[in-house]
Coordinates of C-alpha atoms in Angstrom, one line a residue:
Chain A
M1 CA -38.4 164.4 23.8
R2 CA -34.8 164.5 24.9
A3 CA -33.0 161.1 25.2
P4 CA -32.7 160.5 29.6
W5 CA -29.7 159.4 30.0
P6 CA -27.5 162.3 31.8
A7 CA -31.2 161.6 34.6
L8 CA -30.3 158.3 34.4
L9 CA -26.1 158.1 34.8
L10 CA -27.7 160.6 37.5
L11 CA -29.7 158.3 39.3
L12 CA -26.8 155.3 39.3
V13 CA -24.6 157.9 40.3
Q14 CA -26.6 159.0 43.7
T15 CA -28.1 155.1 44.6
A16 CA -24.0 154.6 44.4
A17 CA -23.2 157.2 46.6
L18 CA -26.1 155.9 49.1
A19 CA -24.7 153.1 48.3
D20 CA -21.5 153.4 50.3
D21 CA -21.9 155.9 52.9
G22 CA -18.9 155.8 54.3
E23 CA -19.1 153.7 57.2
P24 CA -15.6 152.2 59.0
E25 CA -16.2 148.6 58.9
G26 CA -15.9 146.6 62.4
P27 CA -15.1 142.7 62.0
T28 CA -17.7 140.5 60.2
Y29 CA -17.7 136.9 60.0
P30 CA -16.2 133.9 58.9
S31 CA -13.9 136.8 57.1
L32 CA -12.2 133.9 54.3
K33 CA -8.7 134.8 52.8
L34 CA -7.5 133.1 50.4
G35 CA -3.4 132.9 49.5
G36 CA -0.6 130.7 48.4
F37 CA 2.9 130.0 47.2
T38 CA 5.2 128.3 44.5
D39 CA 8.0 128.0 42.8
I40 CA 9.6 127.0 39.1
N41 CA 12.5 125.2 39.7
F42 CA 15.7 124.0 37.2
F43 CA 18.0 122.3 38.3
V44 CA 21.5 120.2 37.6
T45 CA 22.9 117.3 38.9
D46 CA 26.5 115.3 38.3
D47 CA 24.1 112.2 40.3
D48 CA 24.9 109.2 38.6
A49 CA 21.1 107.8 40.4
A50 CA 19.0 110.4 38.4
D51 CA 17.6 110.7 35.1
P52 CA 17.5 113.0 33.7
K53 CA 20.0 115.1 35.1
S54 CA 18.6 118.2 34.5
G55 CA 15.5 120.2 33.4
F56 CA 12.3 122.8 34.8
K57 CA 10.6 121.7 37.4
E58 CA 7.4 122.8 38.8
G59 CA 6.9 122.7 42.9
Q60 CA 4.4 123.1 44.9
F61 CA 1.5 125.0 44.2
T62 CA -0.1 125.4 47.7
L63 CA -3.7 127.8 48.4
H64 CA -4.3 129.2 51.6
F65 CA -7.6 129.5 53.5
S66 CA -7.7 131.0 56.5
S67 CA -11.2 132.6 58.3
A68 CA -11.9 134.5 61.2
L69 CA -15.2 132.4 62.6
A70 CA -15.9 134.6 65.0
A71 CA -13.5 136.7 67.8
R72 CA -12.0 133.8 68.9
V73 CA -12.6 131.2 66.8
S74 CA -10.4 130.7 63.8
F75 CA -10.0 128.0 60.7
F76 CA -7.0 127.9 59.1
A77 CA -6.4 125.3 56.0
E78 CA -3.9 124.6 53.1
V79 CA -4.0 122.3 49.7
T80 CA -1.2 122.0 47.8
L81 CA -1.6 120.6 44.8
N82 CA 2.0 118.0 43.2
A83 CA 2.9 117.3 39.9
R84 CA 3.6 113.7 39.8
S85 CA 5.0 111.9 36.0
D86 CA 1.0 110.9 35.7
E87 CA -0.9 113.3 38.1
T88 CA -1.0 116.3 39.8
K89 CA -1.5 115.4 43.7
I90 CA -4.0 116.6 45.7
D91 CA -3.0 116.8 49.4
L92 CA -5.1 118.2 52.3
E93 CA -1.6 119.2 53.7
R94 CA -3.1 120.6 57.3
S95 CA -6.8 122.0 57.8
I96 CA -7.6 123.2 61.7
V97 CA -9.9 125.1 63.4
K98 CA -8.5 127.2 67.0
Y99 CA -9.7 128.4 70.1
D100 CA -7.8 131.4 71.3
H101 CA -8.7 131.9 75.2
S102 CA -6.7 134.1 75.9
D103 CA -2.3 134.4 74.9
V104 CA -2.1 131.8 77.3
F105 CA -4.1 128.9 76.4
K106 CA -4.9 128.2 73.2
L107 CA -6.4 124.8 71.8
S108 CA -6.9 123.3 68.6
L109 CA -7.9 119.8 66.4
G110 CA -6.8 118.5 64.1
K111 CA -4.4 117.9 60.9
Y112 CA -0.8 120.3 62.1
H113 CA 3.2 120.6 60.2
T114 CA 4.5 118.3 63.9
P115 CA 5.7 121.4 65.6
I116 CA 8.8 118.5 66.9
N117 CA 11.3 121.1 65.3
W118 CA 11.4 125.2 64.4
W119 CA 11.8 124.8 60.4
N120 CA 9.1 122.3 60.0
V121 CA 6.4 125.3 62.1
A122 CA 8.3 128.0 60.3
F123 CA 8.6 127.8 56.5
H124 CA 7.1 123.6 55.7
H125 CA 5.5 124.4 51.8
G126 CA 6.8 127.9 51.9
Q127 CA 9.2 128.8 49.4
W128 CA 9.5 131.9 49.4
L129 CA 9.2 131.8 53.4
Q130 CA 12.3 130.4 53.3
T131 CA 15.6 131.9 52.1
T132 CA 17.3 129.1 50.8
V133 CA 15.9 126.3 48.2
S134 CA 16.3 123.3 49.2
R135 CA 14.7 122.7 52.3
P136 CA 17.2 120.7 55.3
E137 CA 17.4 117.2 55.3
M138 CA 15.6 117.0 58.1
T139 CA 13.2 117.7 56.6
Q140 CA 12.5 117.2 53.3
F141 CA 8.9 116.5 52.3
G142 CA 8.7 112.2 52.1
G143 CA 11.7 112.2 54.6
E144 CA 11.3 109.4 57.0
F145 CA 13.8 111.6 60.1
I146 CA 10.9 113.5 61.6
P147 CA 7.2 113.3 61.1
V148 CA 6.5 116.2 58.9
H149 CA 2.3 115.9 60.1
F150 CA 0.3 115.5 62.8
V151 CA -3.4 115.1 63.0
G152 CA -5.4 115.2 66.5
A153 CA -5.3 118.2 68.9
L154 CA -3.6 120.5 70.4
A155 CA -2.7 123.6 73.9
E156 CA -0.5 126.3 73.2
G157 CA 0.2 129.4 74.7
S158 CA 2.2 132.3 75.7
I159 CA 3.5 133.6 79.2
P160 CA 4.6 136.9 79.7
A161 CA 7.3 134.9 82.5
G162 CA 9.4 138.0 83.0
G163 CA 10.4 139.5 79.9
I164 CA 11.2 136.1 78.6
N165 CA 8.0 135.5 77.4
L166 CA 8.1 131.0 77.5
G167 CA 6.2 129.5 74.9
Y168 CA 4.2 126.3 74.8
R169 CA 3.2 124.0 72.5
L170 CA 1.3 120.6 74.3
G171 CA -0.1 118.3 71.8
A172 CA -1.6 114.5 71.7
G173 CA -2.9 112.7 67.9
N174 CA -1.9 109.5 65.7
G175 CA 1.2 110.2 65.1
R176 CA 2.9 108.9 62.2
G177 CA 0.7 106.0 59.9
S178 CA 0.7 103.1 57.9
V179 CA 3.2 105.1 55.4
L180 CA 5.4 106.0 57.6
T181 CA 6.6 109.3 56.1
R182 CA 3.3 110.5 56.1
G183 CA 0.4 110.9 59.5
G184 CA -2.6 109.4 60.4
D185 CA -4.6 110.7 59.1
A186 CA -7.6 108.3 57.9
G187 CA -6.8 107.4 61.8
D188 CA -4.4 105.9 64.0
V189 CA -2.3 102.6 63.0
N190 CA -2.9 101.7 66.8
D191 CA -4.3 102.1 70.1
S192 CA -1.3 104.3 71.5
R193 CA -1.6 107.9 70.9
A194 CA 1.4 110.1 70.0
W195 CA 2.2 112.7 72.0
L196 CA 4.3 116.2 72.2
A197 CA 5.2 118.6 73.9
N198 CA 7.8 121.8 73.0
L199 CA 9.0 124.5 74.6
Y200 CA 10.3 128.0 73.5
V201 CA 11.5 131.4 74.8
R202 CA 11.3 134.7 72.7
P203 CA 12.8 137.3 75.2
D204 CA 11.4 141.4 74.6
A205 CA 15.6 142.0 74.7
A206 CA 16.1 140.6 72.1
Y207 CA 13.2 140.4 69.9
A208 CA 14.4 138.2 67.2
L209 CA 16.2 135.0 69.0
Q210 CA 14.2 132.3 69.5
A211 CA 15.4 129.2 71.1
G212 CA 13.6 125.8 72.3
V213 CA 13.4 122.3 72.9
A214 CA 10.7 119.5 71.9
Y215 CA 10.0 115.8 73.0
Y216 CA 8.1 113.6 70.7
D217 CA 6.9 109.8 71.5
D218 CA 5.2 108.1 69.8
R219 CA 4.5 103.7 69.5
L220 CA 4.8 102.6 65.6
T221 CA 2.9 99.8 63.8
I222 CA 4.7 98.9 60.9
A223 CA 3.3 95.8 58.4
R224 CA 5.8 93.6 57.8
D225 CA 5.6 90.4 55.2
D226 CA 4.9 88.0 58.5
A227 CA 4.3 89.9 60.6
E228 CA 3.3 93.6 62.1
Q229 CA 6.6 95.1 64.1
E230 CA 6.0 97.0 67.3
L231 CA 8.8 100.1 67.9
D232 CA 8.7 103.0 70.1
E233 CA 9.8 106.0 68.7
T234 CA 11.3 108.9 71.1
I235 CA 12.4 111.7 69.3
V236 CA 14.4 115.2 71.1
S237 CA 15.0 118.5 69.4
A238 CA 16.8 121.5 70.1
F239 CA 17.3 124.6 68.4
V240 CA 18.0 128.3 68.6
V241 CA 17.5 131.0 65.9
W242 CA 17.9 135.0 65.3
T243 CA 15.7 135.7 62.7
K244 CA 16.9 139.0 61.4
E245 CA 18.4 139.2 58.8
T246 CA 21.3 141.4 59.5
P247 CA 22.3 138.1 59.8
E248 CA 20.4 135.3 59.5
V249 CA 21.3 132.3 61.7
L250 CA 18.9 129.2 62.0
A251 CA 20.0 126.3 64.2
E252 CA 18.5 122.6 64.8
Y253 CA 19.4 119.3 66.0
A254 CA 16.9 116.5 66.9
R255 CA 18.0 113.4 67.9
S256 CA 15.5 109.6 66.8
T257 CA 15.7 106.8 69.1
R258 CA 13.8 103.7 67.9
E259 CA 13.0 100.8 69.8
D260 CA 11.6 97.5 69.3
R261 CA 9.3 96.3 71.3
A262 CA 9.5 92.9 71.1
T263 CA 13.8 92.1 70.7
G264 CA 14.4 95.9 72.9
Q265 CA 17.3 96.3 70.1
Q266 CA 17.8 99.8 70.1
F267 CA 19.0 102.6 67.2
D268 CA 19.4 105.5 67.4
A269 CA 19.9 108.8 64.6
S270 CA 20.2 112.2 64.3
A271 CA 20.8 115.1 62.3
F272 CA 22.4 119.2 62.8
Y273 CA 21.7 122.2 60.5
V274 CA 23.2 125.3 60.3
Q275 CA 22.7 128.3 58.4
L276 CA 23.5 131.6 57.9
A277 CA 22.2 134.6 55.5
Y278 CA 23.0 137.8 55.7
R279 CA 21.2 140.8 53.8
L280 CA 22.9 142.9 52.3
P281 CA 22.6 146.8 52.1
V282 CA 23.2 146.8 48.6
L283 CA 20.6 147.5 45.6
H284 CA 18.0 148.4 48.0
E285 CA 18.8 145.4 50.1
K286 CA 17.3 142.9 47.5
L287 CA 20.3 140.5 48.1
K288 CA 20.5 137.7 50.1
P289 CA 23.5 135.4 50.5
Y290 CA 23.2 131.9 52.8
V291 CA 25.1 129.0 53.4
R292 CA 24.6 125.8 55.3
Y293 CA 26.0 122.9 56.3
E294 CA 24.1 119.2 57.2
K295 CA 24.7 116.0 58.8
I296 CA 23.5 113.0 59.9
E297 CA 23.8 110.1 61.3
T298 CA 22.0 106.3 61.1
E299 CA 22.7 103.7 62.4
G300 CA 22.7 100.3 59.9
G301 CA 19.4 98.5 59.6
D302 CA 17.4 100.9 61.7
P303 CA 13.6 99.3 60.5
L304 CA 11.6 103.2 60.4
F305 CA 15.0 104.5 57.7
S306 CA 14.4 102.1 55.2
K307 CA 15.5 105.2 52.5
L308 CA 17.3 107.2 54.4
T309 CA 21.0 106.7 55.2
D310 CA 23.9 108.6 56.1
R311 CA 24.4 112.1 54.8
D312 CA 26.5 115.2 54.4
G313 CA 25.9 117.9 52.5
V314 CA 27.1 121.5 52.2
L315 CA 25.1 124.7 50.4
G316 CA 25.8 128.3 49.0
G317 CA 23.2 130.5 47.1
V318 CA 22.3 134.2 46.9
R319 CA 18.1 134.9 47.4
Y320 CA 17.0 137.6 45.2
D321 CA 13.9 140.2 46.1
F322 CA 12.6 140.8 42.5
S323 CA 10.1 142.4 44.1
D324 CA 7.7 142.3 47.5
Y325 CA 6.5 138.7 46.6
V326 CA 8.7 137.1 44.1
A327 CA 11.9 135.8 44.8
I328 CA 14.5 134.3 43.6
K329 CA 17.3 131.9 44.2
L330 CA 20.7 130.5 42.8
E331 CA 21.9 127.6 44.7
Y332 CA 24.6 125.0 45.4
K333 CA 24.6 121.7 47.4
S334 CA 27.2 119.1 46.8
Q335 CA 26.4 116.4 49.6
E336 CA 27.9 113.0 50.0
I337 CA 25.2 110.0 51.0
A338 CA 26.1 106.9 52.7
G339 CA 30.1 107.6 52.5
G340 CA 29.7 107.9 48.6
D341 CA 31.7 110.7 46.2
A342 CA 30.0 114.1 46.2
I343 CA 27.0 115.0 44.8
G344 CA 26.7 118.2 43.3
T345 CA 23.4 119.7 42.5
G346 CA 22.0 123.9 41.0
S347 CA 19.6 125.2 41.6
L348 CA 17.9 128.4 40.8
Q349 CA 14.4 128.8 41.1
V350 CA 11.3 131.9 41.4
A351 CA 9.9 131.8 44.7
L352 CA 6.2 133.0 45.1
A353 CA 3.7 134.7 47.7
F354 CA 0.1 135.2 45.9
Chain B
M1 CA 0.9 201.3 82.6
R2 CA 2.7 199.9 85.9
V3 CA 0.1 197.2 85.7
H4 CA 0.3 196.4 82.1
A5 CA 4.4 196.1 82.3
L6 CA 3.5 193.9 85.0
L7 CA 0.9 192.2 83.0
A8 CA 3.2 191.7 80.2
T9 CA 5.9 190.7 82.1
L10 CA 3.9 187.5 83.5
V11 CA 2.7 186.4 80.0
L12 CA 6.0 186.5 78.8
S13 CA 6.6 184.2 81.9
A14 CA 4.8 182.0 81.3
L15 CA 5.3 181.3 77.4
P16 CA 7.7 178.5 77.7
L17 CA 5.8 176.8 79.8
L18 CA 3.1 176.0 77.7
G19 CA 5.3 174.2 75.4
A20 CA 5.5 171.7 77.7
F21 CA 1.7 171.3 78.1
T22 CA 2.1 170.8 73.5
A23 CA 3.0 167.0 71.7
Q24 CA 5.9 168.0 69.7
A25 CA 5.3 168.0 66.4
G26 CA 6.4 164.6 64.9
D27 CA 5.5 162.1 67.9
I28 CA 3.1 159.4 67.0
A29 CA 0.2 158.2 69.7
V30 CA -0.5 155.0 70.5
V31 CA -4.9 156.1 70.2
V32 CA -7.0 152.8 71.0
H33 CA -11.0 152.1 71.7
P34 CA -12.3 153.1 74.0
G35 CA -13.5 149.6 75.2
V36 CA -9.8 149.0 76.0
K37 CA -8.7 149.6 79.5
L38 CA -5.5 150.3 79.7
D39 CA -3.8 153.3 79.5
D40 CA 0.0 152.8 79.6
V41 CA 1.6 149.9 78.0
P42 CA 5.7 149.2 78.2
F43 CA 7.0 149.4 75.3
A44 CA 8.5 145.8 74.7
E45 CA 4.7 144.9 75.8
L46 CA 3.5 146.8 72.3
R47 CA 5.7 146.0 70.0
K48 CA 4.6 142.7 70.9
I49 CA 0.9 143.4 70.6
L50 CA 1.3 144.9 67.4
L51 CA 3.7 142.5 66.2
G52 CA 0.8 140.1 67.2
D53 CA 2.3 138.1 69.4
R54 CA 0.4 138.8 72.1
Q55 CA -3.2 139.0 71.0
F56 CA -4.8 140.4 74.3
W57 CA -5.9 142.9 76.3
S58 CA -5.6 143.2 79.7
A59 CA -8.8 142.0 80.1
G60 CA -9.2 139.4 77.7
Q61 CA -10.3 141.6 74.8
K62 CA -8.8 140.5 71.7
V63 CA -6.5 143.0 69.7
A64 CA -6.7 144.4 66.0
I65 CA -4.2 145.7 64.6
I66 CA -4.7 148.8 62.2
V67 CA -2.4 150.7 60.2
R68 CA -1.2 153.3 58.0
S69 CA -0.3 152.2 54.2
G70 CA 1.8 153.6 52.3
A71 CA 4.3 156.7 53.0
A72 CA 2.7 157.5 55.4
P73 CA 4.6 158.9 58.9
E74 CA 3.2 156.4 61.0
R75 CA 3.6 153.5 58.9
S76 CA 7.4 155.1 59.0
V77 CA 7.7 155.3 63.3
L78 CA 6.3 151.6 63.4
L79 CA 9.0 150.3 60.3
D80 CA 11.9 151.6 61.7
R81 CA 10.9 151.9 65.6
V82 CA 8.4 149.4 66.8
Y83 CA 8.7 146.3 64.0
Q84 CA 12.2 147.6 62.7
M85 CA 12.1 146.0 59.4
N86 CA 11.8 147.9 55.8
D87 CA 8.5 147.5 54.1
S88 CA 9.4 144.5 52.6
Q89 CA 10.2 142.2 55.7
Y90 CA 7.2 144.1 57.2
R91 CA 4.9 142.2 54.3
Q92 CA 7.0 138.3 54.1
Y93 CA 6.6 138.8 58.3
W94 CA 2.7 139.2 58.2
V95 CA 2.7 136.6 55.4
G96 CA 4.8 133.9 57.5
K97 CA 2.6 134.5 60.9
V98 CA -0.9 133.6 58.3
F99 CA 1.3 130.9 57.5
K100 CA 2.6 129.9 61.0
N101 CA -1.7 129.9 62.0
E102 CA -0.5 133.2 64.2
A103 CA -2.7 135.6 62.8
T104 CA -6.0 134.9 60.1
A105 CA -5.2 137.7 58.2
A106 CA -2.4 140.9 58.4
P107 CA -3.2 144.0 59.6
K108 CA -5.8 146.4 58.2
A109 CA -3.7 149.1 56.4
V110 CA -5.9 152.3 55.5
S111 CA -4.7 155.8 53.6
S112 CA -5.4 158.4 56.2
N113 CA -5.4 159.1 59.7
E114 CA -9.3 160.1 59.7
A115 CA -10.0 156.2 58.3
A116 CA -7.6 154.5 61.2
L117 CA -9.5 156.8 63.8
E118 CA -12.6 155.2 62.6
L119 CA -12.1 152.2 62.8
V120 CA -10.1 152.5 66.4
G121 CA -13.4 154.1 66.9
V122 CA -16.2 151.0 65.7
T123 CA -13.7 148.0 66.6
P124 CA -13.8 146.4 70.0
G125 CA -9.8 146.1 70.9
A126 CA -8.6 148.2 68.2
V127 CA -4.5 149.8 68.7
A128 CA -3.7 152.9 65.5
L129 CA -0.8 154.6 65.2
V130 CA -1.6 158.6 65.0
D131 CA 0.0 162.1 63.8
V132 CA -1.4 163.3 67.7
D133 CA -1.9 166.5 65.9
D134 CA -4.5 165.1 64.4
V135 CA -5.9 163.0 67.3
P136 CA -8.6 164.5 67.9
A137 CA -10.5 165.7 71.9
G138 CA -11.4 161.9 73.1
V139 CA -10.7 160.0 71.7
K140 CA -8.5 156.9 73.8
Q141 CA -4.6 157.3 73.9
L142 CA -2.0 154.8 75.5
K143 CA 1.1 156.2 77.8
V144 CA 4.6 154.1 76.0
D145 CA 6.2 153.4 79.1
G146 CA 4.5 155.2 81.1
L147 CA 5.1 158.8 79.0
K148 CA 2.7 160.8 76.9
P149 CA 2.9 162.9 74.0
G150 CA 5.2 165.6 73.7
D151 CA 7.0 164.4 76.6
K152 CA 11.2 164.2 77.1
G153 CA 12.1 160.6 76.2
Y154 CA 8.7 159.2 74.4
P155 CA 9.5 156.7 72.6
L156 CA 7.6 157.6 69.2
Q157 CA 8.7 160.2 67.4
R158 CA 9.4 160.9 63.9

């Protein structure tokens, strides 16, 4: 008797052909997509306070979950893993369910990157997305200047407005948490909600140009040794960016004001940065040198900024896009903190998207 | 004989007129799902639609973008004329778009015009750029700035 393998093989091939009848696929729900970023760094610094002064450093491991749940409903989540000396800390950075009614009106609920400035929304955890190694000091992770996360609700949209494409974001939520560098994930610290308004334009005539302003207002309740301190915080900011890479121009300014509700004493702080980059027409356009200047000014005795002091810095570097999803960056940063000697830090970073 | 000469003259005279109704080789058509209630789109609006900045057609239908993958002339026209980006910048653009929660995914990429046309036919709100010579009769095409493929000044030419 002849072995049945040729007939079985033929049957398998025919079955596979029938299973894939070539029907094109329309949208299906849910449609989960996974992606993320991570980076590996090497640094060396002459900062006397740093220990160690050099070494490799694991960057954030960031996972994105993006899913269309229906034609007009979507969900997005972002989880990060951060290396610490004694553990790997896991954080739910964003969790947003959104309903798209139209281009003019979209409504979402969840935890966001606070749309109080451009960098916080455009790059935040995306090391591979941003040109530089270092984030501006005003949007540093664990930084105090702006509340980088926000838990609440957001209405947003874009109105053509004769070709200037006026965009808006209006939000209400928990604002800063009991740990001032974090959002009120587990609940607000008081009965006063934070709210924000963000307006920006992206004109048709120059579609790489985006400019806007934002306003943020919140009441903070800070636990002190003997009592709670309540502060009214307002932040106003403005930005203008040109996102084509020949050149790339990013500029932002923010002013933060806190008023002690008990004493009426007011504290101001301001920050700005200007960043320029240019993708060179050499080496298959893989090289992009850059430079950035930034400055933060605070007032002494500011009850909010325990760690944030005046700083003035300049950095320069080059980004090399090794492949479509891998970038190598070499950067030198010089920063003066509180009028002290300049601290120099050199960094080599491999950043990738997956 | 005179009749034949007259007929020949008439036919030969009419030949140049045929060029006015024939799309030039290399024109890229904008094809859409038959349910899209639009016949003409300004180039600036088409750019916003293909960039994902405008996510709804005027009638409230959600846009579904379909692009050619690989070294296709449709992709070249999309990147050069519409996006003004190279391939790497295009990829980074859409990663950023999803990261900012402005899109759930990058546009669907297909490897042939046949696949693009099939998907456009079954996906409500779909739009794709396809070589006009590959577009069969009956597939809905949009004019751009009031121009159709073959018209002088049509913006999507190779």
